[in-house]
Coordinates of C-alpha atoms in Angstrom, one line a residue:
X1 CA -32.9 -37.5 171.4
X2 CA -31.9 -34.3 173.1
X3 CA -28.5 -35.8 173.9
X4 CA -28.1 -36.9 170.2
X5 CA -29.0 -33.5 168.9
X6 CA -26.8 -31.8 171.5
X7 CA -23.9 -33.9 170.4
X8 CA -24.6 -33.1 166.7
X9 CA -24.9 -29.4 167.6
X10 CA -21.6 -29.6 169.5
X11 CA -20.0 -31.3 166.5
X12 CA -21.3 -28.6 164.2
X13 CA -20.1 -25.8 166.6
X14 CA -16.6 -27.4 166.7
X15 CA -16.5 -27.4 162.9
X16 CA -17.6 -23.7 162.8
X17 CA -14.9 -22.8 165.4
X18 CA -12.2 -24.5 163.3
X19 CA -13.4 -22.8 160.1
X20 CA -13.6 -19.4 161.9
X21 CA -10.0 -19.8 163.2
X22 CA -8.8 -20.6 159.7
X23 CA -10.6 -17.6 158.3
X24 CA -9.3 -15.2 161.0
X25 CA -5.7 -16.4 160.6
X26 CA -5.5 -16.1 156.8
X27 CA -7.0 -12.6 157.0
X28 CA -4.4 -11.6 159.6
X29 CA -1.7 -13.2 157.5
X30 CA -2.9 -11.2 154.4
X31 CA -3.5 -14.5 152.6
X32 CA -7.2 -13.9 152.0
X33 CA -8.6 -12.2 148.9
X34 CA -12.2 -11.0 148.7
X35 CA -13.2 -14.3 147.0
X36 CA -11.8 -16.5 149.7
X37 CA -13.4 -14.4 152.4
X38 CA -16.7 -14.6 150.6
X39 CA -16.6 -18.4 150.3
X40 CA -15.6 -18.8 154.0
X41 CA -18.4 -16.4 155.0
X42 CA -20.9 -18.5 153.0
X43 CA -19.6 -21.7 154.5
X44 CA -19.9 -20.4 158.0
X45 CA -23.4 -19.1 157.3
X46 CA -24.6 -22.5 156.0
X47 CA -23.2 -24.3 159.0
X48 CA -24.8 -21.8 161.4
X49 CA -28.2 -22.1 159.7
X50 CA -28.1 -25.9 159.3
X51 CA -31.4 -27.5 160.2
X52 CA -32.6 -31.1 160.5
X53 CA -36.1 -31.5 159.2
X54 CA -38.4 -34.5 159.9
X55 CA -41.8 -34.7 158.1
X56 CA -44.7 -36.8 159.3
X57 CA -47.1 -37.9 156.5
X58 CA -50.3 -39.9 156.9
X59 CA -54.0 -40.1 156.1
X60 CA -56.2 -38.6 158.9
X61 CA -56.9 -40.7 161.9
X62 CA -53.6 -42.6 161.7
X63 CA -52.3 -41.0 165.0
X64 CA -49.8 -38.7 163.3
X65 CA -50.1 -35.8 165.7
X66 CA -50.2 -38.2 168.6
X67 CA -46.9 -39.7 167.4
X68 CA -45.3 -36.2 167.3
X69 CA -46.6 -35.5 170.8
X70 CA -45.2 -38.8 172.0
X71 CA -41.7 -38.5 170.4
X72 CA -41.1 -34.8 171.1
X73 CA -43.5 -33.3 173.7
X74 CA -44.2 -35.9 176.4
X75 CA -42.1 -33.9 178.9
X76 CA -44.9 -31.3 179.0
X77 CA -47.1 -33.7 180.8
X78 CA -50.0 -33.4 178.3
X79 CA -50.7 -33.2 174.5
X80 CA -49.4 -30.1 172.9
X81 CA -50.5 -30.7 169.3
X82 CA -54.3 -31.3 168.9
X83 CA -54.9 -35.0 168.7
X84 CA -58.4 -36.6 168.5
X85 CA -60.5 -38.8 166.3
X86 CA -61.0 -37.4 162.8
X87 CA -58.9 -34.7 161.2
X88 CA -57.0 -32.5 163.6
X89 CA -54.2 -31.0 161.5
X90 CA -55.9 -29.1 158.7
X91 CA -52.9 -27.2 157.3
X92 CA -49.2 -28.0 157.0
X93 CA -47.6 -27.1 160.3
X94 CA -43.9 -26.5 161.0
X95 CA -42.5 -26.6 164.5
X96 CA -39.1 -24.9 164.7
X97 CA -37.2 -22.3 166.7
X98 CA -35.8 -19.1 165.4
X99 CA -34.3 -16.7 168.0
X100 CA -35.2 -13.8 165.8
X101 CA -38.9 -14.3 166.6
X102 CA -40.7 -14.5 170.0
X103 CA -42.5 -17.7 171.0
X104 CA -45.6 -17.6 168.7
X105 CA -47.6 -19.3 166.0
X106 CA -47.6 -17.6 162.6
X107 CA -50.6 -18.4 160.5
X108 CA -51.0 -17.8 156.7
X109 CA -54.6 -17.3 155.7
X110 CA -56.2 -19.7 153.2
X111 CA -57.2 -16.7 151.0
X112 CA -53.5 -16.4 149.9
X113 CA -54.1 -19.5 147.7
X114 CA -56.0 -17.2 145.3
X115 CA -52.9 -15.2 144.4
X116 CA -50.0 -16.2 142.1
X117 CA -47.6 -16.8 145.0
X118 CA -46.4 -19.9 146.8
X119 CA -46.1 -20.3 150.5
X120 CA -42.4 -19.8 150.2
X121 CA -43.0 -16.4 148.6
X122 CA -44.8 -15.3 151.7
X123 CA -42.2 -16.4 154.3
X124 CA -40.4 -13.1 154.4
X125 CA -43.5 -11.0 154.3
X126 CA -44.5 -10.3 157.9
X127 CA -47.7 -8.5 156.9
X128 CA -49.1 -11.7 155.3
X129 CA -49.2 -13.7 158.5
X130 CA -51.5 -13.6 161.6
X131 CA -49.3 -13.9 164.7
X132 CA -50.5 -15.3 168.0
X133 CA -48.1 -15.3 171.0
X134 CA -47.5 -18.4 173.1
X135 CA -47.5 -18.3 176.9
X136 CA -44.7 -20.8 177.6
X137 CA -45.6 -21.1 181.3
X138 CA -49.1 -22.3 180.5
X139 CA -49.4 -25.6 178.6
X140 CA -53.2 -25.1 178.7
X141 CA -52.8 -21.8 176.8
X142 CA -50.4 -23.3 174.3
X143 CA -52.7 -26.2 173.7
X144 CA -55.6 -23.8 173.1
X145 CA -53.5 -21.7 170.6
X146 CA -52.3 -24.8 168.8
X147 CA -55.9 -25.7 168.0
X148 CA -55.7 -23.0 165.3
X149 CA -54.2 -25.7 163.0
X150 CA -57.5 -27.6 163.3
X151 CA -59.9 -24.7 162.5
X152 CA -62.0 -24.7 159.4
X153 CA -64.3 -22.5 157.4
X154 CA -67.4 -23.2 155.3
X155 CA -67.3 -21.5 152.0
X156 CA -69.3 -21.5 148.7
X157 CA -68.2 -24.0 146.1
X158 CA -67.0 -21.2 143.8
X159 CA -64.6 -19.9 146.5
X160 CA -63.3 -23.4 147.1
X161 CA -62.7 -23.8 143.4
X162 CA -60.8 -20.5 143.3
X163 CA -58.4 -21.9 145.9
X164 CA -58.1 -25.2 144.0
X165 CA -59.9 -27.1 146.9
X166 CA -62.9 -28.4 145.2
X167 CA -63.1 -30.6 142.1
X168 CA -66.6 -31.2 140.8
X169 CA -65.3 -34.1 138.7
X170 CA -64.5 -36.0 141.9
X171 CA -67.6 -38.0 142.9
X172 CA -66.5 -38.0 146.6
X173 CA -66.6 -34.2 146.7
X174 CA -70.4 -33.8 146.4
X175 CA -70.9 -35.7 149.7
X176 CA -68.7 -33.3 151.5
X177 CA -71.1 -30.4 151.1
X178 CA -73.1 -29.4 154.1
X179 CA -76.9 -28.8 154.2
X180 CA -76.3 -25.2 152.9
X181 CA -74.2 -26.4 150.0
X182 CA -71.0 -25.1 151.5
X183 CA -67.5 -26.7 151.4
X184 CA -65.5 -27.1 154.6
X185 CA -61.9 -25.9 154.1
X186 CA -59.0 -25.1 156.4
X187 CA -59.0 -21.6 157.8
X188 CA -55.2 -21.4 157.4
X189 CA -52.9 -22.3 154.5
X190 CA -49.8 -22.8 156.6
X191 CA -48.7 -22.6 160.2
X192 CA -45.2 -22.0 161.7
X193 CA -44.9 -22.6 165.4
X194 CA -41.8 -20.9 166.9
X195 CA -41.2 -22.7 170.1
X196 CA -38.1 -22.9 172.3
X197 CA -38.2 -26.6 172.8
X198 CA -34.7 -28.2 173.6
X199 CA -34.8 -30.2 170.4
X200 CA -36.0 -27.4 168.2
X201 CA -33.4 -25.1 169.7
X202 CA -30.7 -27.6 168.5
X203 CA -31.9 -27.1 164.9
X204 CA -34.7 -29.7 164.5
X205 CA -37.6 -28.8 162.4
X206 CA -40.8 -30.9 162.6
X207 CA -43.3 -30.9 159.7
X208 CA -46.9 -32.1 160.5
X209 CA -48.9 -32.5 157.4
X210 CA -52.7 -32.7 156.8
X211 CA -54.2 -35.9 155.4
X212 CA -53.0 -37.4 152.2
X213 CA -55.5 -35.5 150.1
X214 CA -53.5 -32.3 151.0
X215 CA -50.4 -33.9 149.5
X216 CA -52.1 -33.5 146.1
X217 CA -53.5 -30.0 146.7
X218 CA -50.8 -28.1 148.6
X219 CA -47.9 -27.5 146.2
X220 CA -45.5 -26.4 149.1
X221 CA -45.7 -29.9 150.5
X222 CA -45.3 -31.8 147.2
X223 CA -42.6 -29.6 145.7
X224 CA -40.6 -28.3 148.6
X225 CA -41.1 -29.5 152.2
X226 CA -41.5 -33.3 151.8
X227 CA -38.8 -33.8 149.1
X228 CA -36.3 -31.7 151.0
X229 CA -37.0 -33.2 154.5
X230 CA -34.0 -35.2 155.9
X231 CA -36.4 -37.8 157.2
X232 CA -39.9 -38.7 156.3
X233 CA -42.1 -40.8 158.6
X234 CA -45.0 -42.3 156.7
X235 CA -47.6 -43.4 159.2
X236 CA -50.0 -46.3 158.7
X237 CA -52.5 -47.7 161.1
X238 CA -52.4 -51.3 162.2
X239 CA -56.2 -51.5 162.3
X240 CA -56.6 -50.4 158.7
X241 CA -53.5 -51.7 157.0
X242 CA -52.2 -50.3 153.8
X243 CA -54.8 -48.6 151.7
X244 CA -54.8 -47.7 148.0
X245 CA -54.3 -44.0 148.8
X246 CA -51.4 -45.0 151.0
X247 CA -49.7 -46.9 148.2
X248 CA -50.3 -44.1 145.7
X249 CA -48.8 -41.3 147.9
X250 CA -45.9 -43.5 148.9
X251 CA -45.0 -44.3 145.3
X252 CA -45.7 -40.8 143.9
X253 CA -44.5 -38.4 146.6
X254 CA -42.3 -40.2 149.2
X255 CA -40.6 -43.4 147.8
X256 CA -38.0 -45.5 149.4
X257 CA -35.2 -43.0 149.5
X258 CA -32.7 -42.1 152.2
X259 CA -34.3 -41.2 155.5
X260 CA -37.7 -42.7 154.5
X261 CA -39.3 -44.8 157.3
X262 CA -42.7 -46.4 157.7
X263 CA -44.5 -46.4 161.1
X264 CA -47.3 -48.9 161.7
X265 CA -49.2 -47.1 164.5
X266 CA -52.0 -48.3 166.8
X267 CA -50.6 -51.7 167.5
X268 CA -52.5 -51.5 170.8
X269 CA -55.6 -52.3 168.9
X270 CA -54.2 -55.9 168.7
X271 CA -53.5 -56.1 172.5
X272 CA -56.2 -58.7 173.2
X273 CA -56.3 -60.0 176.7
X274 CA -57.8 -63.3 175.4
X275 CA -54.7 -64.0 173.3
X276 CA -51.1 -64.8 174.4
X277 CA -48.2 -62.4 174.0
X278 CA -46.7 -64.7 171.4
X279 CA -50.0 -64.7 169.4
X280 CA -50.1 -60.9 169.6
X281 CA -46.5 -60.5 168.5
X282 CA -47.1 -62.9 165.6
X283 CA -50.1 -60.8 164.5
X284 CA -48.1 -57.6 164.7
X285 CA -45.3 -59.2 162.7
X286 CA -47.8 -60.4 160.1
X287 CA -49.0 -56.8 159.7
X288 CA -45.5 -55.5 159.6
X289 CA -44.5 -58.0 156.8
X290 CA -47.7 -57.2 154.9
X291 CA -47.1 -53.4 155.0
X292 CA -43.5 -53.9 153.9
X293 CA -44.6 -56.1 151.0
X294 CA -47.2 -53.6 149.8
X295 CA -44.8 -50.7 149.9
X296 CA -41.8 -52.7 148.5
X297 CA -39.7 -52.4 151.6
X298 CA -37.7 -54.6 153.9
X299 CA -39.7 -55.5 157.0
X300 CA -37.0 -53.8 159.1
X301 CA -38.0 -50.5 157.6
X302 CA -41.5 -50.8 159.1
X303 CA -41.7 -49.9 162.8
X304 CA -44.8 -51.1 164.7
X305 CA -45.6 -48.7 167.6
X306 CA -48.4 -47.4 169.8
X307 CA -47.9 -43.7 169.9
X308 CA -50.9 -43.2 172.3
X309 CA -49.6 -45.8 174.8
X310 CA -46.1 -44.4 174.6
X311 CA -47.3 -40.9 175.4
X312 CA -49.4 -42.2 178.3
X313 CA -46.4 -44.2 179.6
X314 CA -44.0 -41.3 179.3
X315 CA -46.3 -38.9 181.1
X316 CA -47.3 -41.3 183.9
X317 CA -43.8 -42.8 184.3
X318 CA -45.0 -46.3 183.3
X319 CA -41.8 -47.6 181.8
X320 CA -43.3 -51.1 181.1
X321 CA -46.0 -49.4 179.0
X322 CA -43.4 -47.4 177.1
X323 CA -41.4 -50.6 176.4
X324 CA -44.5 -52.4 175.2
X325 CA -45.4 -49.5 172.9
X326 CA -42.1 -50.2 171.0
X327 CA -41.5 -46.4 170.7
X328 CA -37.8 -46.7 171.7
X329 CA -37.0 -48.7 168.6
X330 CA -38.5 -46.1 166.3
X331 CA -36.8 -43.2 168.1
X332 CA -33.4 -44.9 168.0
X333 CA -33.7 -45.8 164.3
X334 CA -34.8 -42.2 163.5
X335 CA -31.9 -40.4 165.1
X336 CA -29.3 -43.1 164.4
X337 CA -30.1 -42.7 160.7
X338 CA -30.9 -39.0 160.5
X339 CA -27.9 -37.4 162.2
X340 CA -25.1 -39.6 160.6
X341 CA -26.6 -39.0 157.2
X342 CA -26.6 -35.2 157.7
X343 CA -23.1 -35.3 159.0
X344 CA -21.9 -37.2 155.9
X345 CA -23.4 -34.5 153.6
X346 CA -21.7 -31.7 155.6
X347 CA -18.4 -33.7 155.6
X348 CA -18.4 -34.1 151.8
X349 CA -19.4 -30.5 151.1
X350 CA -16.8 -29.1 153.6
X351 CA -14.1 -31.4 152.5
X352 CA -14.3 -30.2 148.9
X353 CA -14.6 -26.6 150.0
X354 CA -11.6 -26.8 152.3
X355 CA -9.4 -28.6 149.7
X356 CA -10.1 -25.8 147.2
X357 CA -9.5 -23.0 149.8
X358 CA -6.4 -24.3 151.4
X359 CA -5.0 -25.3 148.0
X360 CA -5.3 -21.7 146.9
X361 CA -3.7 -20.3 150.1
X362 CA -0.9 -22.8 150.0
X363 CA -0.2 -22.0 146.3
X364 CA 0.0 -18.3 147.2
X365 CA 2.5 -19.0 150.0
X366 CA 4.5 -21.3 147.8
X367 CA 4.7 -18.6 145.2
X368 CA 6.0 -16.1 147.8
X369 CA 8.5 -18.7 149.1
X370 CA 9.7 -19.5 145.6
X371 CA 10.2 -15.8 144.9
X372 CA 12.2 -15.3 148.1
X373 CA 14.3 -18.4 147.2
X374 CA 15.1 -17.1 143.8
X375 CA 16.2 -13.7 145.2
X376 CA 18.3 -15.5 147.8
X377 CA 20.0 -17.6 145.1
X378 CA 20.5 -14.4 143.1
X379 CA 22.0 -12.5 146.0
X380 CA 24.2 -15.4 147.1
X381 CA 25.5 -15.6 143.6
X382 CA 26.7 -12.0 143.9
X383 CA 29.1 -12.9 146.7
X384 CA 32.6 -12.0 145.6
X385 CA 31.4 -10.4 142.4
X386 CA 32.5 -6.9 141.2
X387 CA 30.3 -3.9 140.5
X388 CA 30.1 -4.7 136.8
X389 CA 28.4 -8.1 137.5
X390 CA 26.0 -6.4 139.9
X391 CA 25.1 -3.8 137.4
X392 CA 24.5 -6.5 134.8
X393 CA 22.2 -8.2 137.3
X394 CA 20.3 -5.0 137.8
X395 CA 19.8 -4.6 134.0
X396 CA 18.5 -8.2 133.8
X397 CA 15.9 -7.6 136.4
X398 CA 14.9 -4.4 134.6
X399 CA 14.3 -6.5 131.4
X400 CA 12.3 -9.1 133.4
X401 CA 10.1 -6.3 134.9
X402 CA 9.6 -4.7 131.4
X403 CA 8.5 -8.1 129.9
X404 CA 6.2 -8.6 132.8
X405 CA 4.6 -5.2 132.4
X406 CA 4.0 -6.0 128.7
X407 CA 2.2 -9.2 129.8
X408 CA 0.0 -7.1 132.1
X409 CA -1.1 -5.0 129.1
X410 CA -2.3 -8.3 127.5
X411 CA -4.0 -9.2 130.7
X412 CA -6.0 -6.0 130.4
X413 CA -7.4 -7.3 127.1
X414 CA -8.4 -10.5 128.8
X415 CA -10.1 -8.6 131.5
X416 CA -12.2 -6.8 129.0
X417 CA -13.2 -10.1 127.3
X418 CA -13.9 -11.5 130.8
X419 CA -16.2 -8.6 131.6
X420 CA -18.0 -8.9 128.3
X421 CA -18.6 -12.7 128.8
X422 CA -19.7 -12.2 132.4
X423 CA -22.3 -9.6 131.2
X424 CA -23.5 -12.1 128.5
X425 CA -23.7 -14.8 131.1
X426 CA -25.9 -12.8 133.4
X427 CA -28.1 -11.9 130.4
X428 CA -29.1 -15.6 130.1
X429 CA -29.0 -16.4 133.8
X430 CA -30.3 -13.2 135.3
X431 CA -33.6 -12.7 137.1
X432 CA -34.9 -10.4 134.4
X433 CA -34.9 -13.1 131.7
X434 CA -36.6 -15.5 134.2
X435 CA -39.3 -13.0 134.9
X436 CA -39.9 -12.5 131.2
X437 CA -40.3 -16.3 130.7
X438 CA -42.8 -16.4 133.6
X439 CA -44.9 -13.5 132.4
X440 CA -45.1 -15.2 128.9
X441 CA -46.1 -18.5 130.5
X442 CA -48.8 -17.0 132.7
X443 CA -50.2 -15.1 129.7
X444 CA -50.3 -18.4 127.7
X445 CA -52.1 -20.1 130.6
X446 CA -54.6 -17.3 131.0
X447 CA -55.5 -17.4 127.3
X448 CA -56.3 -21.1 127.3
X449 CA -58.3 -23.3 129.6
X450 CA -57.8 -26.4 127.4
X451 CA -55.4 -29.1 128.4
X452 CA -53.1 -28.7 125.4
X453 CA -52.9 -24.9 125.8
X454 CA -51.9 -25.1 129.4
X455 CA -49.4 -27.8 128.7
X456 CA -47.9 -25.8 125.8
X457 CA -47.6 -22.7 128.0
X458 CA -45.9 -24.7 130.8
X459 CA -43.8 -26.7 128.4
X460 CA -42.7 -23.4 126.7
X461 CA -41.7 -22.0 130.1
X462 CA -39.4 -25.0 130.9
X463 CA -38.0 -25.0 127.4
X464 CA -37.0 -21.3 127.8
X465 CA -35.5 -22.2 131.3
X466 CA -33.4 -25.0 129.8
X467 CA -32.4 -22.9 126.8
X468 CA -31.1 -20.2 129.2
X469 CA -29.3 -22.7 131.3
X470 CA -27.7 -24.2 128.2
X471 CA -26.5 -20.7 127.0
X472 CA -25.2 -20.0 130.5
X473 CA -23.3 -23.2 130.6
X474 CA -21.7 -22.3 127.2
X475 CA -20.6 -18.9 128.6
X476 CA -19.2 -20.5 131.8
X477 CA -17.2 -22.9 129.7
X478 CA -15.9 -20.1 127.5
X479 CA -14.8 -18.1 130.5
X480 CA -13.2 -21.1 132.1
X481 CA -11.3 -22.0 128.9
X482 CA -10.1 -18.5 128.4
X483 CA -8.9 -18.2 132.0
X484 CA -7.2 -21.6 131.7
X485 CA -5.2 -20.4 128.7
X486 CA -4.2 -17.2 130.6
X487 CA -3.2 -19.2 133.7
X488 CA -1.0 -21.5 131.6
X489 CA 0.5 -18.5 129.8
X490 CA 1.5 -16.7 133.0
X491 CA 2.8 -19.9 134.6
X492 CA 5.0 -20.7 131.6
X493 CA 6.3 -17.2 130.9
X494 CA 6.9 -16.0 134.4
X495 CA 7.1 -19.1 136.5
X496 CA 4.0 -18.5 138.6
X497 CA 2.6 -21.4 140.6
X498 CA -1.0 -21.5 139.4
X499 CA -3.4 -24.4 139.6
X500 CA -5.9 -24.6 136.8
X501 CA -9.1 -22.5 137.4
X502 CA -11.8 -24.1 139.5
X503 CA -14.5 -25.8 137.4
X504 CA -18.1 -24.7 137.8
X505 CA -21.4 -26.1 136.6
X506 CA -25.1 -25.3 136.9
X507 CA -25.9 -29.0 136.8
X508 CA -27.3 -29.2 140.4
X509 CA -29.7 -26.3 139.7
X510 CA -30.8 -27.9 136.5
X511 CA -31.4 -31.2 138.5
X512 CA -33.5 -29.3 141.1
X513 CA -35.6 -27.6 138.4
X514 CA -36.1 -30.9 136.6
X515 CA -37.1 -32.5 139.9
X516 CA -39.8 -29.8 140.4
X517 CA -41.0 -30.3 136.8
X518 CA -41.1 -34.1 137.2
X519 CA -43.3 -33.8 140.3
X520 CA -45.6 -31.4 138.4
X521 CA -45.8 -33.9 135.5
X522 CA -46.6 -36.8 137.9
X523 CA -49.4 -34.7 139.3
X524 CA -51.0 -33.5 136.0
X525 CA -49.2 -35.2 133.1
X526 CA -51.9 -37.9 132.5
X527 CA -54.9 -35.5 132.6
X528 CA -56.9 -35.5 129.4
X529 CA -59.7 -33.2 130.4
X530 CA -59.6 -30.4 132.9
X531 CA -62.4 -29.0 135.0
X532 CA -62.3 -25.4 136.2
X533 CA -61.1 -26.5 139.7
X534 CA -58.4 -28.7 138.2
X535 CA -57.2 -25.8 136.1
X536 CA -57.0 -23.6 139.3
X537 CA -55.0 -26.4 141.0
X538 CA -52.6 -26.7 138.1
X539 CA -52.1 -22.9 138.2
X540 CA -51.4 -23.1 142.0
X541 CA -48.9 -25.9 141.4
X542 CA -47.3 -23.9 138.6
X543 CA -46.9 -20.9 140.9
X544 CA -45.0 -23.1 143.4
X545 CA -42.9 -24.6 140.6
X546 CA -42.1 -21.1 139.4
X547 CA -41.2 -20.1 142.9
X548 CA -38.9 -23.1 143.2
X549 CA -37.3 -22.2 139.8
X550 CA -36.8 -18.6 141.1
X551 CA -35.0 -19.8 144.2
X552 CA -32.8 -22.0 142.0
X553 CA -31.9 -19.1 139.8
X554 CA -31.2 -16.8 142.8
X555 CA -28.8 -19.5 144.2
X556 CA -27.3 -20.0 140.8
X557 CA -26.7 -16.3 140.4
X558 CA -25.0 -16.1 143.8
X559 CA -22.8 -19.1 143.1
X560 CA -21.9 -17.8 139.7
X561 CA -21.0 -14.4 141.1
X562 CA -18.8 -16.1 143.7
X563 CA -17.1 -18.3 141.0
X564 CA -16.4 -15.3 138.7
X565 CA -14.6 -13.6 141.6
X566 CA -12.7 -16.8 142.6
X567 CA -11.6 -17.6 139.0
X568 CA -9.8 -14.3 138.5
X569 CA -8.6 -13.9 142.1
X570 CA -5.6 -16.4 142.2
X571 CA -4.1 -15.0 139.0
X572 CA -4.5 -11.4 140.2
X573 CA -3.1 -12.2 143.6
X574 CA 0.0 -13.9 142.2
X575 CA 0.5 -11.1 139.6
X576 CA 0.6 -8.6 142.5
X577 CA 3.0 -10.7 144.4
X578 CA 5.3 -11.2 141.4
X579 CA 5.2 -7.5 140.6
X580 CA 6.2 -6.7 144.2
X581 CA 9.0 -9.3 144.1
X582 CA 10.4 -7.8 140.9
X583 CA 10.2 -4.4 142.5
X584 CA 12.0 -5.6 145.6
X585 CA 14.7 -7.4 143.6
X586 CA 15.3 -4.3 141.6
X587 CA 15.6 -2.1 144.7
X588 CA 17.8 -4.6 146.6
X589 CA 20.3 -5.0 143.8
X590 CA 20.3 -1.2 143.3
X591 CA 21.1 -0.6 147.0
X592 CA 23.8 -3.2 146.9
X593 CA 25.3 -1.7 143.8
X594 CA 25.2 1.7 145.5
X595 CA 26.8 0.2 148.6
X596 CA 23.9 1.5 150.8
X597 CA 23.1 -2.1 152.0
X598 CA 25.6 -4.8 152.6
X599 CA 25.1 -8.0 150.6
X600 CA 25.2 -10.2 153.8
X601 CA 22.6 -8.0 155.5
X602 CA 20.3 -8.4 152.6
X603 CA 20.8 -12.2 152.5
X604 CA 20.0 -12.5 156.2
X605 CA 16.8 -10.5 155.8
X606 CA 15.6 -12.7 153.0
X607 CA 16.5 -15.9 154.9
X608 CA 14.4 -14.5 157.8
X609 CA 11.5 -13.9 155.4
X610 CA 11.9 -17.4 154.0
X611 CA 11.7 -18.9 157.5
X612 CA 8.6 -16.8 158.3
X613 CA 6.9 -18.1 155.1
X614 CA 7.7 -21.7 156.0
X615 CA 6.2 -21.1 159.4
X616 CA 3.1 -19.7 157.8
X617 CA 2.9 -22.8 155.6
X618 CA 3.0 -25.0 158.7
X619 CA 0.4 -22.9 160.4
X620 CA -1.9 -23.1 157.4
X621 CA -1.5 -26.9 157.3
X622 CA -2.2 -27.0 161.0
X623 CA -5.4 -25.0 160.7
X624 CA -6.6 -27.0 157.7
X625 CA -5.9 -30.2 159.6
X626 CA -7.9 -28.8 162.6
X627 CA -10.9 -28.4 160.3
X628 CA -10.5 -32.0 159.0
X629 CA -10.2 -33.3 162.6
X630 CA -13.3 -31.4 163.6
X631 CA -15.2 -32.7 160.6
X632 CA -14.1 -36.3 161.3
X633 CA -14.7 -36.1 165.0
X634 CA -17.2 -38.4 166.6
X635 CA -19.2 -37.3 169.6
X636 CA -18.4 -38.8 173.0
X637 CA -20.9 -41.5 173.6
X638 CA -22.8 -40.9 176.8
X639 CA -24.6 -43.5 178.7
X640 CA -28.1 -43.8 177.3
X641 CA -31.0 -42.8 179.5
X642 CA -33.3 -45.5 180.7

């Protein structure tokens, strides 16, 4: 696994190096405008920050934490994450590595659930977290610190309701009260373990979730972490089979999408010394087929394993036990699917980005080349001509320059309209209008505790979001249409080489918002009566949905800003070039007319410039090809470890 991730990281670094070389060269060659530099900077930032996330989801006592210990932490010679009978992971726990932080565990108090903020809203607030350092040279100390994710508190029912963690309508809740009438809840809402493990340093993020009941009560899991994980391992237990709650969570929150795998753990419970190996294998296969049938999967997507025996075998060096645990098959399938799928996403995204960027730079070089060729033809046509012809040529260039200057006055009017439309676009897409919609929705929710009132407030919020997106899309199309007209006009009147303006859409953000709303509707759409605790839970989920919408709007604003800069940049760049070329043509012919330069000297200078531009074209093509080669490269296959 370390080898696979190292190869993936090396591949990513190779792509980053190729893109950085491309950026550095076009800047040095004065081919990069501000928009191109911004797009390349964003591309490099996304590549550098790329993570691979794997989520582990299961009911308690299915061996989930033991599975994580076995796959990722056996080299430490003991369990790192708490693993025992009963519930050991009480809050969502992320294991990752960020060099900006020391080795530590960051813990978000459960009390934050009472506020109108999601876990994501707290991520960049250092004051909200309790931070405990990790002593990397002491596995015992780390093991003790990691027990924080298992800690609980006993609180009054009213406090648990305030956090959305107690529903008096649920008959199973009453039996969870202790002798003092208190509810046991997790001490922490979320944990982030920053740990310099080799896999985590390569960009892997591991998500350990609490039991399945948390999937329905912790919005961050339901709306963000699980849907956006690159791989989700759903763990069942061979001794319990597929339960009703397993089926419900699978269908509602996980599904049979890309990177979704089912692990049938604890097959060692079937290792009966009174039965033959063939009988045991047949029983495991029967359980595997049954689990696949219940979840609507192919049996090959269900992996029978014994996480506990695999961990023991890895720690003790018992290769036969590791083999018998079947863990290698799961590990191979996980990384053989996870990494290629992530590569394909990056390849598609970068391929589109590179095509747009290199196309713009190539057009700019072609425009320069064409201008030089036109001037060469013009100058060569003056060979053997008298001063009268040269003077006529100078007057013609003067007329062209005057016509071009008149076109620039018209462009100023277009710029004014462009500025007005951009301002109108931000008035419907800006963060202020989003905040106003949220304030109105929360006011509506506060004024009603009835099902219809809450739904009306939330429905009104999403209606306003969609109305703003619709208006923004109309403005975007209006801007694009206006710029397309201007591009065509300048191309036709002045021979500029301009591709049509880049298309832009808010569709992906609309889809993300709809996905969040769909998850919310699945959770609460069928409710006909709401208890107080259910209302609190709805509000907590709405807070997380609103946070997700806010992230979408922020990203949409950033992409819109980049597009607005990009859409005008090619036209302005070629206008500057054309203006300079006209100026040079005018000066060159004037000097030849005044006999201050010889015609042949001028022709030689332009031919040298033409050759330099052709060399730049070749270099640009070479650098673009280098990025494509880096994207398409496959890692060198090393001999697998035993």
